[in-house]
Coordinates of C-alpha atoms and ligand atoms in Angstrom, one line a residue:
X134 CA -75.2 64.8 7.5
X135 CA -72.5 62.2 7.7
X136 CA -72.6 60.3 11.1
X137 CA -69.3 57.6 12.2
X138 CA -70.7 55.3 14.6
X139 CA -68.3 53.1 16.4
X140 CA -69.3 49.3 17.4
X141 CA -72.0 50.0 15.0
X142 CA -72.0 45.9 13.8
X143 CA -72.7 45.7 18.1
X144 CA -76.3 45.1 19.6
X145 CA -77.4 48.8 20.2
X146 CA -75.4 50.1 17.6
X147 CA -77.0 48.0 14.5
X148 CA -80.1 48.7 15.6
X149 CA -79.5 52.5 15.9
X150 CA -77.3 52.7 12.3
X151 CA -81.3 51.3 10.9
X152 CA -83.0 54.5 12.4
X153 CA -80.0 56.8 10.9
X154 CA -80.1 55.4 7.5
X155 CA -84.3 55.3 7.2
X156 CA -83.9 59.0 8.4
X157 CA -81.9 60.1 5.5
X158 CA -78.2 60.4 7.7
X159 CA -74.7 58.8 5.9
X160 CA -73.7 56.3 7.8
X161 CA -70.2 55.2 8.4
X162 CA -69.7 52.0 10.7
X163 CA -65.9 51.3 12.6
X164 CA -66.3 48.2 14.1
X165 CA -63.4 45.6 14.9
X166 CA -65.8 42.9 15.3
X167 CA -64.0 41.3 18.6
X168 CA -67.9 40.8 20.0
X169 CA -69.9 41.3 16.3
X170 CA -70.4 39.3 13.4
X171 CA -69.4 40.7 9.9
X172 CA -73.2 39.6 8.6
X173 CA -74.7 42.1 10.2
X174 CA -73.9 44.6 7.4
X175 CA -76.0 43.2 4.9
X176 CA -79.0 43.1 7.6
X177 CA -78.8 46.5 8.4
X178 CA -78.8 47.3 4.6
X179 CA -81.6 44.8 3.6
X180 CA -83.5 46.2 6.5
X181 CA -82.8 49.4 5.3
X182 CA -83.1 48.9 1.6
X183 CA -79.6 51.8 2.1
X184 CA -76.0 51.7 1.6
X185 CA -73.3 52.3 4.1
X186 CA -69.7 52.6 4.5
X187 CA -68.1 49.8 6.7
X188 CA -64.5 49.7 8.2
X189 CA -62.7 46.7 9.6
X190 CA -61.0 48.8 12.4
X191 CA -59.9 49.5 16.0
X192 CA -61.2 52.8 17.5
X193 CA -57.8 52.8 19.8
X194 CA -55.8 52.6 16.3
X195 CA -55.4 56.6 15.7
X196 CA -53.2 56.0 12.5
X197 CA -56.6 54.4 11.3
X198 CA -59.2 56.5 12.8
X199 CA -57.2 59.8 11.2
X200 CA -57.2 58.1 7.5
X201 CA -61.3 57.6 7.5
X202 CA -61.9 61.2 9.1
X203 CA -59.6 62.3 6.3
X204 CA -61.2 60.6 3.9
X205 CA -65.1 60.4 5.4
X206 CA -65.8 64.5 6.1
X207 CA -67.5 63.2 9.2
X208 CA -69.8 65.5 11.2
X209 CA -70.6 63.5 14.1
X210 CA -69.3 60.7 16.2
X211 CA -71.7 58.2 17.8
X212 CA -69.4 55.8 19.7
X213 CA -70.9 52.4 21.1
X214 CA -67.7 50.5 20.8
X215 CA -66.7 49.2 24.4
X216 CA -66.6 45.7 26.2
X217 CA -69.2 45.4 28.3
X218 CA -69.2 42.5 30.6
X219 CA -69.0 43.2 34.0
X220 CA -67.4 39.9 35.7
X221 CA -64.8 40.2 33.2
X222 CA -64.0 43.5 33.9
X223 CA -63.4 42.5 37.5
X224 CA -61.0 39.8 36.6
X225 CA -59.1 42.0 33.7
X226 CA -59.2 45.4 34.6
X227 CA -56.3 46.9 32.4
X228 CA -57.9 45.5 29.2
X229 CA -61.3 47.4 30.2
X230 CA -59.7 50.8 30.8
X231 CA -57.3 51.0 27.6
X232 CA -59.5 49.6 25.7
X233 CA -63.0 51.6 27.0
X234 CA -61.0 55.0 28.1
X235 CA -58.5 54.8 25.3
X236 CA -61.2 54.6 22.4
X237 CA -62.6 57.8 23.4
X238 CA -59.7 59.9 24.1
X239 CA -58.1 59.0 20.3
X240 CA -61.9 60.0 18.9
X241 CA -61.6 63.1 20.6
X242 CA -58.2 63.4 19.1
X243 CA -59.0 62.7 15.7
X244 CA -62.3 64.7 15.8
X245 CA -60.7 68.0 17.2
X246 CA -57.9 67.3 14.7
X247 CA -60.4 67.2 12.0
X248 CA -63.1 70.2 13.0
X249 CA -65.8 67.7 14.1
X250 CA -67.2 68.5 17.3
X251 CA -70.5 66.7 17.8
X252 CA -70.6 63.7 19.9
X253 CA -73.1 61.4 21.4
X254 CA -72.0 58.7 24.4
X255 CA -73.1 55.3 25.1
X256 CA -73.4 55.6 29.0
X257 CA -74.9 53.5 31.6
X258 CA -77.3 53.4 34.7
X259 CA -74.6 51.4 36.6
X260 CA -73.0 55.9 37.0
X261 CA -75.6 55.8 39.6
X262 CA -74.0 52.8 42.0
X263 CA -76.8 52.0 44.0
X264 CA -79.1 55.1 44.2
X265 CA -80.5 55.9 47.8
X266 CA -84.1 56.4 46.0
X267 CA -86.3 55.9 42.7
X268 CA -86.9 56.4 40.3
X269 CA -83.4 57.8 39.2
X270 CA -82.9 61.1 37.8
X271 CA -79.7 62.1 36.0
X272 CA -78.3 64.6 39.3
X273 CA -78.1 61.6 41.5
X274 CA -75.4 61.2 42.8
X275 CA -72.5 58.9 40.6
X276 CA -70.4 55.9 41.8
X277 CA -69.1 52.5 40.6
X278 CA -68.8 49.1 41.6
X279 CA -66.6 47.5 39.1
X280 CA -64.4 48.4 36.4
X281 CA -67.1 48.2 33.5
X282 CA -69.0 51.1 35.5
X283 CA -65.6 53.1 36.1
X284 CA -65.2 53.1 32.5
X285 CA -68.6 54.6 31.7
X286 CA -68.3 57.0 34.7
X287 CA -64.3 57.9 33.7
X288 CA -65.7 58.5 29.9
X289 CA -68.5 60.8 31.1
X290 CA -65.5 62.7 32.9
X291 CA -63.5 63.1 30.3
X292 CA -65.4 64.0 28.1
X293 CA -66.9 66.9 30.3
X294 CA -63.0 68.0 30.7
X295 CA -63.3 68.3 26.6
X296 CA -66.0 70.0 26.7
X297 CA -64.7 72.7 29.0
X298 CA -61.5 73.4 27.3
X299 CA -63.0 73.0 23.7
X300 CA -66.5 75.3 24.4
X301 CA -66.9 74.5 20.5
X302 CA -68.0 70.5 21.4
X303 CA -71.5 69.2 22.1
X304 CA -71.3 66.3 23.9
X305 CA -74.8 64.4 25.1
X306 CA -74.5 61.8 27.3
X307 CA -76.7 58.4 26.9
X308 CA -77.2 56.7 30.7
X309 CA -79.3 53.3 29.3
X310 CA -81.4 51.5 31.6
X311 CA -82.1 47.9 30.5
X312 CA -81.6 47.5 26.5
X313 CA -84.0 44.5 25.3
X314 CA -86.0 43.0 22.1
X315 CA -84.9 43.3 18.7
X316 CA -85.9 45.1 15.2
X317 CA -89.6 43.4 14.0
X318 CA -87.6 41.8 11.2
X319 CA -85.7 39.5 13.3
X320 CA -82.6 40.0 11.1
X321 CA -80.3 41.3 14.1
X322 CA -80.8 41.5 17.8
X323 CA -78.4 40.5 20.7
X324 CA -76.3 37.5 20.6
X325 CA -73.6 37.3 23.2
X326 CA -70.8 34.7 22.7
X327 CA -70.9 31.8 25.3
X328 CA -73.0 31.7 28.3
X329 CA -74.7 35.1 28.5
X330 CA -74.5 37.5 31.6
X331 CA -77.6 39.4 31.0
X332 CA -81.2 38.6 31.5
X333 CA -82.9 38.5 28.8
X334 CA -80.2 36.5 26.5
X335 CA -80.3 33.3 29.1
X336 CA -84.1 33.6 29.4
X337 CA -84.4 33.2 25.4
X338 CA -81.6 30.3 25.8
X339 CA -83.6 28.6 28.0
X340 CA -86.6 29.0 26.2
X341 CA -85.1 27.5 23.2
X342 CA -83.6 24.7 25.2
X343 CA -80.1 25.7 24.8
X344 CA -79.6 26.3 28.1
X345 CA -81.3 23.8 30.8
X346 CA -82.7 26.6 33.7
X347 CA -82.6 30.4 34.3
X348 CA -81.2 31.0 37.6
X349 CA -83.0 33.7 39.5
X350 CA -80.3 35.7 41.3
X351 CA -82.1 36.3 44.8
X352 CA -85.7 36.1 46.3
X353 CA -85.6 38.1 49.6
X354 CA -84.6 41.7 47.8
X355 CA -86.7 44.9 49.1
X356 CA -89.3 44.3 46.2
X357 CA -92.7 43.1 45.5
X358 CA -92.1 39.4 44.4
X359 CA -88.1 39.5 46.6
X360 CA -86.2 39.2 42.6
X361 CA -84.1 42.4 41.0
X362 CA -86.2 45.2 39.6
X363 CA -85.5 46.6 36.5
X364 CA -86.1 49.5 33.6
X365 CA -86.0 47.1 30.5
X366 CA -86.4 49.5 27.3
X367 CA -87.1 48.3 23.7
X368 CA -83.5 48.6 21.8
X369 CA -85.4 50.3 19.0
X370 CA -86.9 53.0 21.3
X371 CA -83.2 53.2 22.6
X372 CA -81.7 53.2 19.0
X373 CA -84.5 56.4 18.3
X374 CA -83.3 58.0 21.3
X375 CA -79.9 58.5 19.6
X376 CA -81.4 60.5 16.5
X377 CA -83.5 63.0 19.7
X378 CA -79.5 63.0 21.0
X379 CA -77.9 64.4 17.6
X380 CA -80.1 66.5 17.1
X381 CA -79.2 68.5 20.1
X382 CA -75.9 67.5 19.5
X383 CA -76.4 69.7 16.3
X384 CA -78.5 72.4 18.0
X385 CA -76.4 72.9 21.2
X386 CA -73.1 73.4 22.5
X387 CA -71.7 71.9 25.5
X388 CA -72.5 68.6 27.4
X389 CA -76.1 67.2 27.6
X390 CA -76.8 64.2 30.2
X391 CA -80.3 61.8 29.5
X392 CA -81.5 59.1 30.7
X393 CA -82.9 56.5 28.2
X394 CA -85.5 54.2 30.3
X395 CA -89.3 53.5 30.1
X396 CA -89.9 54.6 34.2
X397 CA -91.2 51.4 34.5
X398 CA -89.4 48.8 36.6
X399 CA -90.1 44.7 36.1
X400 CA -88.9 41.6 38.6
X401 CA -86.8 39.2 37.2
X402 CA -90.1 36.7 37.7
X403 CA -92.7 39.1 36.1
X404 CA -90.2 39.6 33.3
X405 CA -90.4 35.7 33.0
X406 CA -93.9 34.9 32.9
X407 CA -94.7 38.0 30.6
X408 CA -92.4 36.0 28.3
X409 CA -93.8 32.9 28.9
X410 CA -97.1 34.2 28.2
X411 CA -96.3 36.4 25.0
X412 CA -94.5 33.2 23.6
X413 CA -96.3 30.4 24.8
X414 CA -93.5 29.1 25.9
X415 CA -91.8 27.7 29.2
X416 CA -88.6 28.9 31.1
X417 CA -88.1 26.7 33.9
X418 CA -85.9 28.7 36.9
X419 CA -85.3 28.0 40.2
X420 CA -84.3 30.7 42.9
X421 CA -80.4 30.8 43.9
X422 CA -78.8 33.2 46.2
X423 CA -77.7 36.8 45.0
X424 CA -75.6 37.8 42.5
X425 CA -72.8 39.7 43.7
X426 CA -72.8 44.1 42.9
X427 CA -76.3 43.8 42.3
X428 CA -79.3 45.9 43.5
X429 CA -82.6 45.4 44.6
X430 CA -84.3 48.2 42.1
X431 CA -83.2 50.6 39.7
X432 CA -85.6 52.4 37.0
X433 CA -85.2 56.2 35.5
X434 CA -87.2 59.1 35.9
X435 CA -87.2 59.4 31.8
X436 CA -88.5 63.1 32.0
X437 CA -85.3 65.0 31.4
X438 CA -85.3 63.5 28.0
X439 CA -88.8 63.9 27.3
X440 CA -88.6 67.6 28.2
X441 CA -85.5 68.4 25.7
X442 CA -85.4 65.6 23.0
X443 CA -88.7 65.0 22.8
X444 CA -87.9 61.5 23.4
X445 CA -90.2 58.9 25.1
X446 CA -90.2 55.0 25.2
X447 CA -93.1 53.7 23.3
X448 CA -92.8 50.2 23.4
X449 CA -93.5 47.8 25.9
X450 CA -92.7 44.5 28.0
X451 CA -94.7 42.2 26.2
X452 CA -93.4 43.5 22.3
X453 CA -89.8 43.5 23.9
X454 CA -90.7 39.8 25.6
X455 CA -91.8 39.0 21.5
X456 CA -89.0 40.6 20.0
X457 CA -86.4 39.0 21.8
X458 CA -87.9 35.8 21.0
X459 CA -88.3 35.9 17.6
X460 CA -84.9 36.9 16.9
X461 CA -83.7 33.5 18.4
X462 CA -85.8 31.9 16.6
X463 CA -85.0 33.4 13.2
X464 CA -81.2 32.7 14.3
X465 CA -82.5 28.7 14.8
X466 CA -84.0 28.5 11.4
X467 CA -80.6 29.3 9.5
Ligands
UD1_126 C1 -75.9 44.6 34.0 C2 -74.7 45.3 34.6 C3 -74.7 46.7 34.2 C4 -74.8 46.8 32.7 C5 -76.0 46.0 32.2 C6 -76.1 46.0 30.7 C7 -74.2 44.1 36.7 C8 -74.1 44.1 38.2 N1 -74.7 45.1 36.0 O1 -77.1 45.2 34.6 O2 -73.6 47.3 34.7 O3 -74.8 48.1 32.3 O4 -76.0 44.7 32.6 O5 -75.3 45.1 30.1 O6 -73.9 43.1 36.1 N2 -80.7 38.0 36.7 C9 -81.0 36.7 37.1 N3 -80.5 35.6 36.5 C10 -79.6 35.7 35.4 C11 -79.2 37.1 35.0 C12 -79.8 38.2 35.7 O7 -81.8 36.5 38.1 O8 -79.2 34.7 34.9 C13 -81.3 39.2 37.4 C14 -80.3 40.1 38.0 O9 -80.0 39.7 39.4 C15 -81.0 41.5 37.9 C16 -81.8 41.3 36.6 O10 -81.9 39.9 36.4 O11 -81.9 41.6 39.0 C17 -81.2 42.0 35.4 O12 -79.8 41.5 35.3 P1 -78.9 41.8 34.0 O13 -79.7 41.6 32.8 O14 -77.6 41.1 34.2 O15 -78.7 43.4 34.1 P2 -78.2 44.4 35.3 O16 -77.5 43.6 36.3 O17 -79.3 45.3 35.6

């Protein structure tokens, strides 16, 4: 089975391109590399010890998408490639939506065009907005705060209206809690350009002394230490979860929605001293006020997906804590 995966150079997506090609799936990567590095191709194949087929290309460029179906025979569409930083979707919202909205709806072009109809989305707990109770199961109710979110939550409509009119499609939804870690080998993992956003990033910059002090965004939330609870899942459980998706992708038609999450939620300041501890390493911090959109607590209810993919996290905080780590730390020794 020959599987396209879009942004597949990307943090989730090179991780999840490993688990398709050690389980035997063609791979084809479309990847524009706007936030990717072009390296990451031979790390996916020396961690694979496989070949792939890799295109320099815009999923919003149609003309291009058309020629690699044409020429590819592709059976099914994962598709990571999106931007995906929140503050800048606030302060450039046109760039988000055509980007993030028009991606998908020339894939869904090109696939019905070309008789593929299986598809597997990279969605996001921010569909929930800031859910009345926990943990969070996938018929809570949906809302956005910012233009990042709207994209994930106008893509999971979209693609529902494909579904409908083309009864043919199977469509599973992805809603990812907290990606973190990195592959054992240390080859790829997440590296952000500039100042990261996320967690986990700034934590290992700090750590490493790139970075001077982690700020902790808030001490007086509704929580057990007062900082931001969170589902943070292994990337390569995440990554597996995506095989569990196309395979019910392949066995079932219409649109599938899971949550990919441990059920486990961590503060920002137990996150840190697991790290700390696992590394032997300090992260000095200092408490600041709130960061603005977020929420005290959010963490899945990852049963749905256990139930019908089979699919369960199996790592946990202090190999993610590990993982993260050492992939900075192979990046330092280049
Ligand atoms: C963020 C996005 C979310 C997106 C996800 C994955 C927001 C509001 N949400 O989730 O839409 O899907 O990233 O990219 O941006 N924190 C600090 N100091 C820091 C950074 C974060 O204390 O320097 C805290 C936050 O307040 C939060 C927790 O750490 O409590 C996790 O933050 P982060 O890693 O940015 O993820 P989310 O905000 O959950």
């Amino acid at each position: 089975m020959r599987v396209l995966v879009t942004g597949g150079l990307g943090y989730i997506g090179s991780h999840t391109c490993c688990c398709l090609l050690d389980a035997g799936y063609e791979v084809v990567v479309v990847d524009n590399l706007v936030n990717s590095k072009i390296e990451v191709v031979d790390k996916i194949k020396t961690i694979t010890g496989k070949d792939f087929t890799f295109y320099q290309e815009d999923v919003c460029d149609e003309k291009a998408l058309d020629k690699i179906f044409e020429k590819e025979k592709v059976d099914a569409v994962i598709h990571f490639a999106a931007y995906k930083a929140v503050g800048e979707s606030v302060s450039m919202p046109i760039k988000y939506y055509e980007n993030n909205l028009g991606s998908t709806l020339k894939l869904c072009k090109v696939m019905k065009k070309h008789g593929c109809s299986k598809f597997v989305f990279s969605s996001s707990a921010t569909v929930y907005g800031s859910p009345k109770t926990l943990p969070i199961r996938e018929d809570f109710p949906l809302s956005t705060t910012n233009p990042y979110g709207s994209t994930k939550l106008m893509n999971e409509q979209i693609l529902k209206d494909v579904v409908i009119a083309n009864p043919e499609f199977s469509v599973v939804i992805l809603r990812y809690f907290n990606p973190i870690g990195s592959h054992e080998s240390g080859l790829i993992g997440e590296d952000p350009n500039g100042i990261p956003n996320n967690l986990m990033p700034y934590i290992v910059r700090v750590a490493n002394k790139q970075l001077e002090i982690l700020s902790v965004y808030g001490d007086d939330y509704d929580t057990e230490d007062g900082t931001g609870v969170r589902d943070y899942i292994h990337v390569v459980d995440l990554a597996k979860g995506h095989l569990k998706a196309l395979e019910k992708a392949n066995k079932d038609e219409g649109i599938f929605y899971y949550n990919l999450g441990t059920g486990t939620g961590y503060s920002v300041l137990n996150l840190v001293e697991t790290f700390k501890r696992v590394n032997n390493v300090d992260v000095p911090y200092k408490i600041v006020g709130r960061r603005a959109g977020d929420i005290a607590a959010c963490y899945a209810d990852p049963t749905k997906a256990f139930e019908e993919l089979g699919w369960k996290a199996e790592k946990g905080i202090e190999e993610m804590c590990r993982d993260s780590y050492n992939y900075i730390l192979k990046q330092m020794e280049k």
